[in-house]
C-alpha cells in the first residue's frame, strides 16, 4: 500500500528566511510525486510535479523540490519566503497505472514579518 | 481555459437529509475525483469517475455515491447526513491518462450539518 508522511504539521518561519517542508512516501512500485498548496477557503493548486528525469524539480512561486529515491523523500524548499506563502502545503503520490492520488496530512506554513 | 467549477460553494443541512454536490471539470478532462477534507482526517479520497464509470473508490460508506454524465460533469450525493459529514468536499479533474497527469482542483463545497 502507498502512504505519504509529512513530518511537520506546522512550520513557522520569518519572512525572507529559507524553508524546507518534508515529505516521505512509501511504495513498493514507482510513483509520481506532487506538491500542492491550499490557501484559505480555496482548493488545491499544483506547485510542482516529479514524473521522471532530473531529480530537482522547479515549480511556481520560487519553490523547488528534490526527489530522493533511496530515502523515498520529496522535500519542498524555498530559499526566501514571503508573507504571501502562508498556506497549507500537501505532498501527494500517484501510481503509474492509476489515477488515484494519496495525500499527506498537510503542513501549515506560517510566515511571520 | 476555465478551471474546475464546484457548486454550491456553501451548504447547510440538517441530520438525516440528503445533499447533491456538483462539479464541472476542465474542458477536455474525462476524469473527476472527489475528496473529503476535514481538520481531523485531512484529505480523504472518495471516488473517481472516468468516462461515466467509477474507476476507483475509497473507504466510505454507501451513503456516499456519485455519478458522471456524458459531458464529464459529475455529481456527488450523500444520503442520511450525519454530523461527521461536515467537511470541505473537493472535486478534481484530469485527463485521466495513467498516473502522470496532475489533478486540478475546484474551490470546494463547504458542507455544514446542523
PDB file of C-alpha atoms in Angstrom:
ATOM      1  CA  UNK A   1       0.000   0.000   0.000  1.00  0.00           C
ATOM      2  CA  UNK A   2       1.063   3.553  -0.629  1.00  0.00           C
ATOM      3  CA  UNK A   3       1.322   6.216   2.035  1.00  0.00           C
ATOM      4  CA  UNK A   4       2.603   9.751   2.355  1.00  0.00           C
ATOM      5  CA  UNK A   5       4.025  11.237   5.540  1.00  0.00           C
ATOM      6  CA  UNK A   6       4.507  14.935   6.062  1.00  0.00           C
ATOM      7  CA  UNK A   7       6.691  15.128   9.103  1.00  0.00           C
ATOM      8  CA  UNK A   8       5.760  18.616  10.259  1.00  0.00           C
ATOM      9  CA  UNK A   9       2.181  19.701  10.810  1.00  0.00           C
ATOM     10  CA  UNK A  10       3.196  23.339  11.272  1.00  0.00           C
ATOM     11  CA  UNK A  11       6.292  25.286  10.258  1.00  0.00           C
ATOM     12  CA  UNK A  12       6.755  28.862  11.489  1.00  0.00           C
ATOM     13  CA  UNK A  13       9.359  30.920   9.683  1.00  0.00           C
ATOM     14  CA  UNK A  14      10.302  34.569   9.348  1.00  0.00           C
ATOM     15  CA  UNK A  15       9.908  36.433   6.104  1.00  0.00           C
ATOM     16  CA  UNK A  16      12.923  36.151   3.741  1.00  0.00           C
ATOM     17  CA  UNK A  17      14.219  33.074   5.568  1.00  0.00           C
ATOM     18  CA  UNK A  18      14.639  29.738   3.758  1.00  0.00           C
ATOM     19  CA  UNK A  19      12.192  26.921   4.395  1.00  0.00           C
ATOM     20  CA  UNK A  20      12.021  23.162   3.846  1.00  0.00           C
ATOM     21  CA  UNK A  21       8.806  21.171   4.103  1.00  0.00           C
ATOM     22  CA  UNK A  22       9.438  17.482   4.445  1.00  0.00           C
ATOM     23  CA  UNK A  23       7.648  14.651   2.683  1.00  0.00           C
ATOM     24  CA  UNK A  24       8.350  10.927   2.777  1.00  0.00           C
ATOM     25  CA  UNK A  25       6.437   8.254   0.921  1.00  0.00           C
ATOM     26  CA  UNK A  26       6.262   4.506   0.937  1.00  0.00           C
ATOM     27  CA  UNK A  27       5.515   2.431  -2.113  1.00  0.00           C
ATOM     28  CA  UNK A  28       6.628  -0.884  -3.498  1.00  0.00           C
ATOM     29  CA  UNK A  29       6.333   0.423  -7.058  1.00  0.00           C
ATOM     30  CA  UNK A  30       7.345   3.543  -8.916  1.00  0.00           C
ATOM     31  CA  UNK A  31       5.286   6.624  -8.203  1.00  0.00           C
ATOM     32  CA  UNK A  32       4.806  10.133  -9.448  1.00  0.00           C
ATOM     33  CA  UNK A  33       5.131  12.900  -6.860  1.00  0.00           C
ATOM     34  CA  UNK A  34       3.413  16.251  -6.461  1.00  0.00           C
ATOM     35  CA  UNK A  35       3.244  19.242  -4.159  1.00  0.00           C
ATOM     36  CA  UNK A  36       0.050  21.270  -3.848  1.00  0.00           C
ATOM     37  CA  UNK A  37      -0.705  24.476  -1.950  1.00  0.00           C
ATOM     38  CA  UNK A  38      -4.035  25.424  -0.408  1.00  0.00           C
ATOM     39  CA  UNK A  39      -4.892  28.982   0.553  1.00  0.00           C
ATOM     40  CA  UNK A  40      -7.789  29.620   2.958  1.00  0.00           C
ATOM     41  CA  UNK A  41     -11.201  28.837   1.522  1.00  0.00           C
ATOM     42  CA  UNK A  42      -9.750  27.633  -1.750  1.00  0.00           C
ATOM     43  CA  UNK A  43      -8.994  24.350  -3.447  1.00  0.00           C
ATOM     44  CA  UNK A  44      -5.560  22.893  -4.020  1.00  0.00           C
ATOM     45  CA  UNK A  45      -3.210  24.444  -6.547  1.00  0.00           C
ATOM     46  CA  UNK A  46      -0.378  22.474  -8.153  1.00  0.00           C
ATOM     47  CA  UNK A  47       3.076  23.769  -7.192  1.00  0.00           C
ATOM     48  CA  UNK A  48       5.252  21.225  -8.945  1.00  0.00           C
ATOM     49  CA  UNK A  49       5.494  17.602 -10.002  1.00  0.00           C
ATOM     50  CA  UNK A  50       8.114  14.919 -10.453  1.00  0.00           C
ATOM     51  CA  UNK A  51       7.477  12.404 -13.191  1.00  0.00           C
ATOM     52  CA  UNK A  52      10.974  11.339 -14.292  1.00  0.00           C
ATOM     53  CA  UNK A  53      14.326  12.760 -15.270  1.00  0.00           C
ATOM     54  CA  UNK A  54      16.146  15.366 -13.215  1.00  0.00           C
ATOM     55  CA  UNK A  55      15.573  14.842  -9.516  1.00  0.00           C
ATOM     56  CA  UNK A  56      15.462  18.590  -8.865  1.00  0.00           C
ATOM     57  CA  UNK A  57      12.119  19.986  -9.906  1.00  0.00           C
ATOM     58  CA  UNK A  58      11.284  23.673 -10.092  1.00  0.00           C
ATOM     59  CA  UNK A  59       7.748  24.903  -9.622  1.00  0.00           C
ATOM     60  CA  UNK A  60       5.767  28.088  -9.370  1.00  0.00           C
ATOM     61  CA  UNK A  61       6.325  30.910  -6.882  1.00  0.00           C
ATOM     62  CA  UNK A  62      10.033  30.078  -6.497  1.00  0.00           C
ATOM     63  CA  UNK A  63       9.501  26.651  -4.936  1.00  0.00           C
ATOM     64  CA  UNK A  64      11.561  23.602  -5.802  1.00  0.00           C
ATOM     65  CA  UNK A  65      11.670  20.004  -4.651  1.00  0.00           C
ATOM     66  CA  UNK A  66      14.192  17.222  -4.790  1.00  0.00           C
ATOM     67  CA  UNK A  67      13.300  13.589  -5.361  1.00  0.00           C
ATOM     68  CA  UNK A  68      15.498  11.192  -3.410  1.00  0.00           C
ATOM     69  CA  UNK A  69      14.689   7.618  -4.339  1.00  0.00           C
ATOM     70  CA  UNK A  70      16.983   5.989  -1.780  1.00  0.00           C
ATOM     71  CA  UNK A  71      15.414   7.952   1.054  1.00  0.00           C
ATOM     72  CA  UNK A  72      11.933   7.911  -0.519  1.00  0.00           C
ATOM     73  CA  UNK A  73      11.655  11.620   0.079  1.00  0.00           C
ATOM     74  CA  UNK A  74      10.396  14.593  -1.869  1.00  0.00           C
ATOM     75  CA  UNK A  75      11.129  17.664   0.242  1.00  0.00           C
ATOM     76  CA  UNK A  76       9.886  21.103  -0.803  1.00  0.00           C
ATOM     77  CA  UNK A  77      12.181  24.120  -0.471  1.00  0.00           C
ATOM     78  CA  UNK A  78      12.170  27.853  -1.000  1.00  0.00           C
ATOM     79  CA  UNK A  79      15.281  29.976  -0.440  1.00  0.00           C
ATOM     80  CA  UNK A  80      13.387  33.069   0.706  1.00  0.00           C
ATOM     81  CA  UNK A  81       9.737  33.049   1.755  1.00  0.00           C
ATOM     82  CA  UNK A  82       7.198  35.848   1.601  1.00  0.00           C
ATOM     83  CA  UNK A  83       4.194  36.604   3.764  1.00  0.00           C
ATOM     84  CA  UNK A  84       2.032  35.520   0.829  1.00  0.00           C
ATOM     85  CA  UNK A  85       3.442  31.986   1.073  1.00  0.00           C
ATOM     86  CA  UNK A  86       1.440  31.446   4.250  1.00  0.00           C
ATOM     87  CA  UNK A  87      -0.778  28.494   3.364  1.00  0.00           C
ATOM     88  CA  UNK A  88      -1.110  24.749   3.798  1.00  0.00           C
ATOM     89  CA  UNK A  89       1.063  22.523   1.640  1.00  0.00           C
ATOM     90  CA  UNK A  90       0.248  18.963   0.638  1.00  0.00           C
ATOM     91  CA  UNK A  91       2.518  16.285  -0.745  1.00  0.00           C
ATOM     92  CA  UNK A  92       0.863  13.660  -2.947  1.00  0.00           C
ATOM     93  CA  UNK A  93       1.794  10.494  -4.822  1.00  0.00           C
ATOM     94  CA  UNK A  94       0.094   8.531  -7.526  1.00  0.00           C
ATOM     95  CA  UNK A  95       0.896   5.196  -9.062  1.00  0.00           C
ATOM     96  CA  UNK A  96       1.908   4.807 -12.666  1.00  0.00           C
ATOM     97  CA  UNK A  97      -1.148   2.867 -13.750  1.00  0.00           C
ATOM     98  CA  UNK A  98      -3.814   4.525 -11.662  1.00  0.00           C
ATOM     99  CA  UNK A  99      -5.354   7.899 -11.268  1.00  0.00           C
ATOM    100  CA  UNK A 100      -5.786   7.640  -7.510  1.00  0.00           C
ATOM    101  CA  UNK A 101      -3.839  10.188  -5.511  1.00  0.00           C
ATOM    102  CA  UNK A 102      -2.614   9.671  -1.959  1.00  0.00           C
ATOM    103  CA  UNK A 103      -2.177  12.874   0.027  1.00  0.00           C
ATOM    104  CA  UNK A 104      -0.150  13.636   3.105  1.00  0.00           C
ATOM    105  CA  UNK A 105      -1.762  15.244   6.120  1.00  0.00           C
ATOM    106  CA  UNK A 106      -0.503  18.705   5.167  1.00  0.00           C
ATOM    107  CA  UNK A 107       1.977  21.213   6.574  1.00  0.00           C
ATOM    108  CA  UNK A 108       0.832  24.670   7.567  1.00  0.00           C
ATOM    109  CA  UNK A 109       3.482  27.221   6.690  1.00  0.00           C
ATOM    110  CA  UNK A 110       3.192  30.392   8.745  1.00  0.00           C
ATOM    111  CA  UNK A 111       5.422  33.202   7.519  1.00  0.00           C
ATOM    112  CA  UNK A 112       5.934  35.938  10.099  1.00  0.00           C
ATOM    113  CA  UNK A 113       7.041  39.500   9.364  1.00  0.00           C
TER     114      UNK A 113
ATOM    115  CA  UNK B   1      -9.369  27.879 -20.071  1.00  0.00           C
ATOM    116  CA  UNK B   2     -11.973  27.741 -17.295  1.00  0.00           C
ATOM    117  CA  UNK B   3     -10.993  25.827 -14.186  1.00  0.00           C
ATOM    118  CA  UNK B   4     -12.893  23.254 -12.194  1.00  0.00           C
ATOM    119  CA  UNK B   5     -16.205  24.646 -11.010  1.00  0.00           C
ATOM    120  CA  UNK B   6     -17.993  23.370  -7.929  1.00  0.00           C
ATOM    121  CA  UNK B   7     -21.477  24.366  -6.886  1.00  0.00           C
ATOM    122  CA  UNK B   8     -22.697  25.392  -4.468  1.00  0.00           C
ATOM    123  CA  UNK B   9     -19.786  26.897  -2.512  1.00  0.00           C
ATOM    124  CA  UNK B  10     -21.579  26.640   0.816  1.00  0.00           C
ATOM    125  CA  UNK B  11     -24.373  24.420   2.021  1.00  0.00           C
ATOM    126  CA  UNK B  12     -26.133  23.970   5.351  1.00  0.00           C
ATOM    127  CA  UNK B  13     -28.183  20.855   6.008  1.00  0.00           C
ATOM    128  CA  UNK B  14     -29.611  19.025   8.985  1.00  0.00           C
ATOM    129  CA  UNK B  15     -29.058  15.453  10.078  1.00  0.00           C
ATOM    130  CA  UNK B  16     -30.971  12.885   8.094  1.00  0.00           C
ATOM    131  CA  UNK B  17     -31.268  15.000   4.961  1.00  0.00           C
ATOM    132  CA  UNK B  18     -29.529  14.263   1.702  1.00  0.00           C
ATOM    133  CA  UNK B  19     -27.403  16.523  -0.446  1.00  0.00           C
ATOM    134  CA  UNK B  20     -26.106  16.669  -4.010  1.00  0.00           C
ATOM    135  CA  UNK B  21     -22.926  18.478  -4.959  1.00  0.00           C
ATOM    136  CA  UNK B  22     -21.938  19.331  -8.497  1.00  0.00           C
ATOM    137  CA  UNK B  23     -18.604  19.521 -10.278  1.00  0.00           C
ATOM    138  CA  UNK B  24     -17.823  20.725 -13.784  1.00  0.00           C
ATOM    139  CA  UNK B  25     -14.325  19.668 -14.868  1.00  0.00           C
ATOM    140  CA  UNK B  26     -11.894  21.486 -17.082  1.00  0.00           C
ATOM    141  CA  UNK B  27     -12.917  21.181 -20.706  1.00  0.00           C
ATOM    142  CA  UNK B  28     -11.486  18.007 -22.207  1.00  0.00           C
ATOM    143  CA  UNK B  29     -10.852  16.311 -18.882  1.00  0.00           C
ATOM    144  CA  UNK B  30     -12.551  12.945 -18.574  1.00  0.00           C
ATOM    145  CA  UNK B  31     -11.579  12.016 -15.031  1.00  0.00           C
ATOM    146  CA  UNK B  32     -13.264  13.512 -11.979  1.00  0.00           C
ATOM    147  CA  UNK B  33     -12.244  12.651  -8.431  1.00  0.00           C
ATOM    148  CA  UNK B  34     -13.911  13.609  -5.167  1.00  0.00           C
ATOM    149  CA  UNK B  35     -12.221  14.190  -1.813  1.00  0.00           C
ATOM    150  CA  UNK B  36     -13.446  14.947   1.678  1.00  0.00           C
ATOM    151  CA  UNK B  37     -11.291  17.331   3.702  1.00  0.00           C
ATOM    152  CA  UNK B  38     -11.676  17.674   7.453  1.00  0.00           C
ATOM    153  CA  UNK B  39      -9.314  19.084  10.098  1.00  0.00           C
ATOM    154  CA  UNK B  40      -9.016  15.718  11.798  1.00  0.00           C
ATOM    155  CA  UNK B  41      -8.747  13.333   8.844  1.00  0.00           C
ATOM    156  CA  UNK B  42      -7.149  15.549   6.217  1.00  0.00           C
ATOM    157  CA  UNK B  43      -7.806  14.799   2.556  1.00  0.00           C
ATOM    158  CA  UNK B  44      -9.568  11.521   2.026  1.00  0.00           C
ATOM    159  CA  UNK B  45     -10.289  10.061  -1.387  1.00  0.00           C
ATOM    160  CA  UNK B  46     -13.949   9.276  -2.029  1.00  0.00           C
ATOM    161  CA  UNK B  47     -14.090   8.031  -5.613  1.00  0.00           C
ATOM    162  CA  UNK B  48     -13.012   8.696  -9.165  1.00  0.00           C
ATOM    163  CA  UNK B  49     -15.102   8.610 -12.322  1.00  0.00           C
ATOM    164  CA  UNK B  50     -13.766   8.219 -15.822  1.00  0.00           C
ATOM    165  CA  UNK B  51     -15.978   8.166 -18.902  1.00  0.00           C
ATOM    166  CA  UNK B  52     -19.137   7.777 -16.792  1.00  0.00           C
ATOM    167  CA  UNK B  53     -17.765   4.762 -14.883  1.00  0.00           C
ATOM    168  CA  UNK B  54     -16.497   4.612 -11.329  1.00  0.00           C
ATOM    169  CA  UNK B  55     -12.859   3.613 -11.712  1.00  0.00           C
ATOM    170  CA  UNK B  56     -11.530   3.959  -8.170  1.00  0.00           C
ATOM    171  CA  UNK B  57     -13.213   4.006  -4.796  1.00  0.00           C
ATOM    172  CA  UNK B  58     -12.103   4.984  -1.306  1.00  0.00           C
ATOM    173  CA  UNK B  59     -13.268   3.619   2.028  1.00  0.00           C
ATOM    174  CA  UNK B  60     -16.506   5.499   2.589  1.00  0.00           C
ATOM    175  CA  UNK B  61     -19.919   4.051   3.423  1.00  0.00           C
ATOM    176  CA  UNK B  62     -22.548   3.521   0.773  1.00  0.00           C
ATOM    177  CA  UNK B  63     -24.279   6.757   1.817  1.00  0.00           C
ATOM    178  CA  UNK B  64     -21.703   8.455  -0.362  1.00  0.00           C
ATOM    179  CA  UNK B  65     -22.322   7.960  -4.042  1.00  0.00           C
ATOM    180  CA  UNK B  66     -21.564   9.680  -7.289  1.00  0.00           C
ATOM    181  CA  UNK B  67     -22.110   9.678 -10.975  1.00  0.00           C
ATOM    182  CA  UNK B  68     -20.669  11.202 -14.093  1.00  0.00           C
ATOM    183  CA  UNK B  69     -22.518  12.399 -17.140  1.00  0.00           C
ATOM    184  CA  UNK B  70     -21.585  12.131 -20.790  1.00  0.00           C
ATOM    185  CA  UNK B  71     -20.213  15.702 -20.731  1.00  0.00           C
ATOM    186  CA  UNK B  72     -17.889  14.655 -17.852  1.00  0.00           C
ATOM    187  CA  UNK B  73     -19.737  16.728 -15.279  1.00  0.00           C
ATOM    188  CA  UNK B  74     -20.059  14.868 -12.017  1.00  0.00           C
ATOM    189  CA  UNK B  75     -22.355  14.875  -9.033  1.00  0.00           C
ATOM    190  CA  UNK B  76     -21.796  13.517  -5.573  1.00  0.00           C
ATOM    191  CA  UNK B  77     -24.675  12.559  -3.322  1.00  0.00           C
ATOM    192  CA  UNK B  78     -24.672  11.978   0.404  1.00  0.00           C
ATOM    193  CA  UNK B  79     -27.784  10.482   1.956  1.00  0.00           C
ATOM    194  CA  UNK B  80     -28.891  10.368   5.587  1.00  0.00           C
ATOM    195  CA  UNK B  81     -26.477  13.097   6.585  1.00  0.00           C
ATOM    196  CA  UNK B  82     -24.584  12.801   9.859  1.00  0.00           C
ATOM    197  CA  UNK B  83     -22.832  15.481  11.880  1.00  0.00           C
ATOM    198  CA  UNK B  84     -19.494  13.933  10.906  1.00  0.00           C
ATOM    199  CA  UNK B  85     -20.181  14.634   7.248  1.00  0.00           C
ATOM    200  CA  UNK B  86     -19.447  18.313   7.842  1.00  0.00           C
ATOM    201  CA  UNK B  87     -16.421  18.960   5.656  1.00  0.00           C
ATOM    202  CA  UNK B  88     -14.995  20.663   2.617  1.00  0.00           C
ATOM    203  CA  UNK B  89     -15.705  18.494  -0.402  1.00  0.00           C
ATOM    204  CA  UNK B  90     -13.208  18.942  -3.200  1.00  0.00           C
ATOM    205  CA  UNK B  91     -13.522  17.886  -6.781  1.00  0.00           C
ATOM    206  CA  UNK B  92     -10.512  17.424  -9.045  1.00  0.00           C
ATOM    207  CA  UNK B  93     -10.291  16.750 -12.755  1.00  0.00           C
ATOM    208  CA  UNK B  94      -7.578  15.412 -15.012  1.00  0.00           C
ATOM    209  CA  UNK B  95      -7.191  13.929 -18.436  1.00  0.00           C
ATOM    210  CA  UNK B  96      -7.474  10.524 -16.830  1.00  0.00           C
ATOM    211  CA  UNK B  97      -4.487   9.024 -18.542  1.00  0.00           C
ATOM    212  CA  UNK B  98      -2.352   6.697 -16.393  1.00  0.00           C
ATOM    213  CA  UNK B  99      -0.624   8.276 -13.459  1.00  0.00           C
ATOM    214  CA  UNK B 100       1.291  11.260 -14.678  1.00  0.00           C
ATOM    215  CA  UNK B 101      -1.388  13.865 -15.117  1.00  0.00           C
ATOM    216  CA  UNK B 102      -1.830  16.187 -12.147  1.00  0.00           C
ATOM    217  CA  UNK B 103      -5.252  16.771 -10.763  1.00  0.00           C
ATOM    218  CA  UNK B 104      -6.731  20.252 -10.981  1.00  0.00           C
ATOM    219  CA  UNK B 105      -8.912  21.175  -8.046  1.00  0.00           C
ATOM    220  CA  UNK B 106     -12.007  23.272  -7.644  1.00  0.00           C
ATOM    221  CA  UNK B 107     -12.518  25.597  -4.682  1.00  0.00           C
ATOM    222  CA  UNK B 108     -14.759  23.076  -2.969  1.00  0.00           C
ATOM    223  CA  UNK B 109     -18.181  22.939  -1.400  1.00  0.00           C
ATOM    224  CA  UNK B 110     -18.254  23.541   2.326  1.00  0.00           C
ATOM    225  CA  UNK B 111     -20.995  21.400   3.828  1.00  0.00           C
ATOM    226  CA  UNK B 112     -22.168  22.093   7.347  1.00  0.00           C
ATOM    227  CA  UNK B 113     -24.527  19.709   9.127  1.00  0.00           C
ATOM    228  CA  UNK B 114     -26.613  21.070  11.981  1.00  0.00           C
TER     229      UNK B 114
END
